[in-house]
Amino acid sequence: MTLKVILTRRWPTAVERALGERFDVVLRSGDRPMAQGELAGAMGECDVLCPTVSDRIDADIIAGGTRCRLIANYGVGFDHIDLAAARARDIAVTNTPGVLTDATADLALTLILMCARRAGEGEREVRRGDWSGWRPTHMIGSALKDKVLGVVGFGRIGQAVARRARYGFGMRIAYHARHASDAANALDAQFCPNVTDLLAMSDVVSLHVPGGAATANLIDAGAVAAMKRGSFLINTARGGVVDHDALAEGLRSGHLAGAGLDVYPQEPLVPPALLALENVVLLPHLGSATAETREAMGMRALANIAAFAGGAPLPDRVA
Ligand code: DGY
């Protein structure tokens, strides 16, 4: 029997076509997010549900999964899916690791450079028509060479950011993770078992931890206060890792020089306190947004669905 697969959003055309050749794929006519009621209904109608980070697959939705046996997430992060509820109903969950590492690391570097060189502020000044020409004291930023990049979470993406910063920009690397990593040796990276020590020594802090309860508000008022004066915070991980009121206060007071954010706790809502600040770069969750990466994510999800259809072990099973 052909599996019925529901995609909650439109995927790259090549992936939709490839899926359609093998499965009974339900595509949506528009590209708005599904309401919670629609998601619950979909769980009862399909064999495989393919959500994204913009869907909340909570216990109530999973309870609707009378037919669904696989949730094949389009993305690496899965903090929007209640894994325990899925396990309890014997619904497998897969993600798409590895294929978005480079794109996300590139975007973290984009934010680091934009913050350090005040590129967002400069661009806005030009567009407003306020630029009065070159002068020695105009819009002075910070050099990156020999500065310390503190990487919080040293998985695939954290390591890829560290490599770019070390080899591309001559930064020194320190990192916080549960355990010291062999990958740090080649980068001469310093392991900080205590995150507060890392925050205190870093000129730039870049977050690469998974979201969810374990990392909620990791960067709270105390952590902002612990950060080095004049440093930058970069977040391409999950919005919930940062307390944005505390961050806004740290930026307003001048304790922090700037922040670069790609993710927010309740997307697409951007905390208003941040919108009002000049020294923040705000991007709309673009970490994996390259044509190559978005297609690779879809093909990875397809590989998981194909394995499921064939009764083979799922390559990227997380529950
Ligand atoms: C992910 O994959 O988790 C990203 O946040 C969306 O690409």
PDB file of N, CA and C and ligand atoms in Angstrom, residues 53 74-78 96 100 237-238 263 285 288 294 297, ligand 1:
ATOM      1  N   VAL A  53       9.820  23.474  11.765  1.00  0.00           N
ATOM      2  CA  VAL A  53      10.014  24.184  13.027  1.00  0.00           C
ATOM      3  C   VAL A  53       8.849  25.139  13.323  1.00  0.00           C
ATOM      4  N   TYR A  74      11.131  18.195   8.866  1.00  0.00           N
ATOM      5  CA  TYR A  74      11.968  18.885   7.864  1.00  0.00           C
ATOM      6  C   TYR A  74      12.825  19.876   8.638  1.00  0.00           C
ATOM      7  N   GLY A  75      13.983  19.421   9.130  1.00  0.00           N
ATOM      8  CA  GLY A  75      14.859  20.284   9.929  1.00  0.00           C
ATOM      9  C   GLY A  75      15.590  19.442  10.943  1.00  0.00           C
ATOM     10  N   VAL A  76      16.662  20.017  11.490  1.00  0.00           N
ATOM     11  CA  VAL A  76      17.463  19.245  12.454  1.00  0.00           C
ATOM     12  C   VAL A  76      16.925  19.388  13.872  1.00  0.00           C
ATOM     13  N   GLY A  77      16.448  20.593  14.240  1.00  0.00           N
ATOM     14  CA  GLY A  77      15.951  20.818  15.599  1.00  0.00           C
ATOM     15  C   GLY A  77      14.578  20.178  15.754  1.00  0.00           C
ATOM     16  N   PHE A  78      14.317  19.611  16.945  1.00  0.00           N
ATOM     17  CA  PHE A  78      13.010  18.954  17.128  1.00  0.00           C
ATOM     18  C   PHE A  78      12.382  19.337  18.459  1.00  0.00           C
ATOM     19  N   THR A  96      16.707  15.904  10.200  1.00  0.00           N
ATOM     20  CA  THR A  96      17.593  15.977   9.018  1.00  0.00           C
ATOM     21  C   THR A  96      18.968  16.533   9.426  1.00  0.00           C
ATOM     22  N   LEU A 100      22.477  20.781   7.120  1.00  0.00           N
ATOM     23  CA  LEU A 100      22.371  22.245   7.248  1.00  0.00           C
ATOM     24  C   LEU A 100      23.473  22.852   8.102  1.00  0.00           C
ATOM     25  N   ALA A 237      20.481  29.423  17.171  1.00  0.00           N
ATOM     26  CA  ALA A 237      20.033  28.111  17.666  1.00  0.00           C
ATOM     27  C   ALA A 237      18.512  28.095  17.838  1.00  0.00           C
ATOM     28  N   ARG A 238      18.049  28.506  18.998  1.00  0.00           N
ATOM     29  CA  ARG A 238      16.611  28.603  19.255  1.00  0.00           C
ATOM     30  C   ARG A 238      16.362  29.843  20.119  1.00  0.00           C
ATOM     31  N   VAL A 263      16.765  33.796  15.477  1.00  0.00           N
ATOM     32  CA  VAL A 263      15.675  32.971  16.027  1.00  0.00           C
ATOM     33  C   VAL A 263      15.053  33.668  17.235  1.00  0.00           C
ATOM     34  N   HIS A 285      15.003  33.921  10.763  1.00  0.00           N
ATOM     35  CA  HIS A 285      15.278  32.467  10.815  1.00  0.00           C
ATOM     36  C   HIS A 285      15.751  31.945   9.449  1.00  0.00           C
ATOM     37  N   SER A 288      19.176  27.929   7.606  1.00  0.00           N
ATOM     38  CA  SER A 288      19.321  26.864   6.598  1.00  0.00           C
ATOM     39  C   SER A 288      18.845  27.312   5.217  1.00  0.00           C
ATOM     40  N   ARG A 294      18.112  23.586   1.557  1.00  0.00           N
ATOM     41  CA  ARG A 294      16.684  23.269   1.716  1.00  0.00           C
ATOM     42  C   ARG A 294      16.326  22.021   0.896  1.00  0.00           C
ATOM     43  N   MET A 297      17.756  19.021   2.811  1.00  0.00           N
ATOM     44  CA  MET A 297      16.920  18.688   3.977  1.00  0.00           C
ATOM     45  C   MET A 297      15.728  17.834   3.549  1.00  0.00           C
TER      46      MET A 297
HETATM   47  C1  DGY B   1      16.287  23.506  11.962  1.00  0.00           C
HETATM   48  O1  DGY B   1      16.480  22.704  11.046  1.00  0.00           O
HETATM   49  O2  DGY B   1      16.127  23.146  13.115  1.00  0.00           O
HETATM   50  C2  DGY B   1      16.266  24.952  11.612  1.00  0.00           C
HETATM   51  O3  DGY B   1      16.039  25.761  12.687  1.00  0.00           O
HETATM   52  C3  DGY B   1      15.282  25.233  10.504  1.00  0.00           C
HETATM   53  O4  DGY B   1      16.004  24.962   9.372  1.00  0.00           O
END
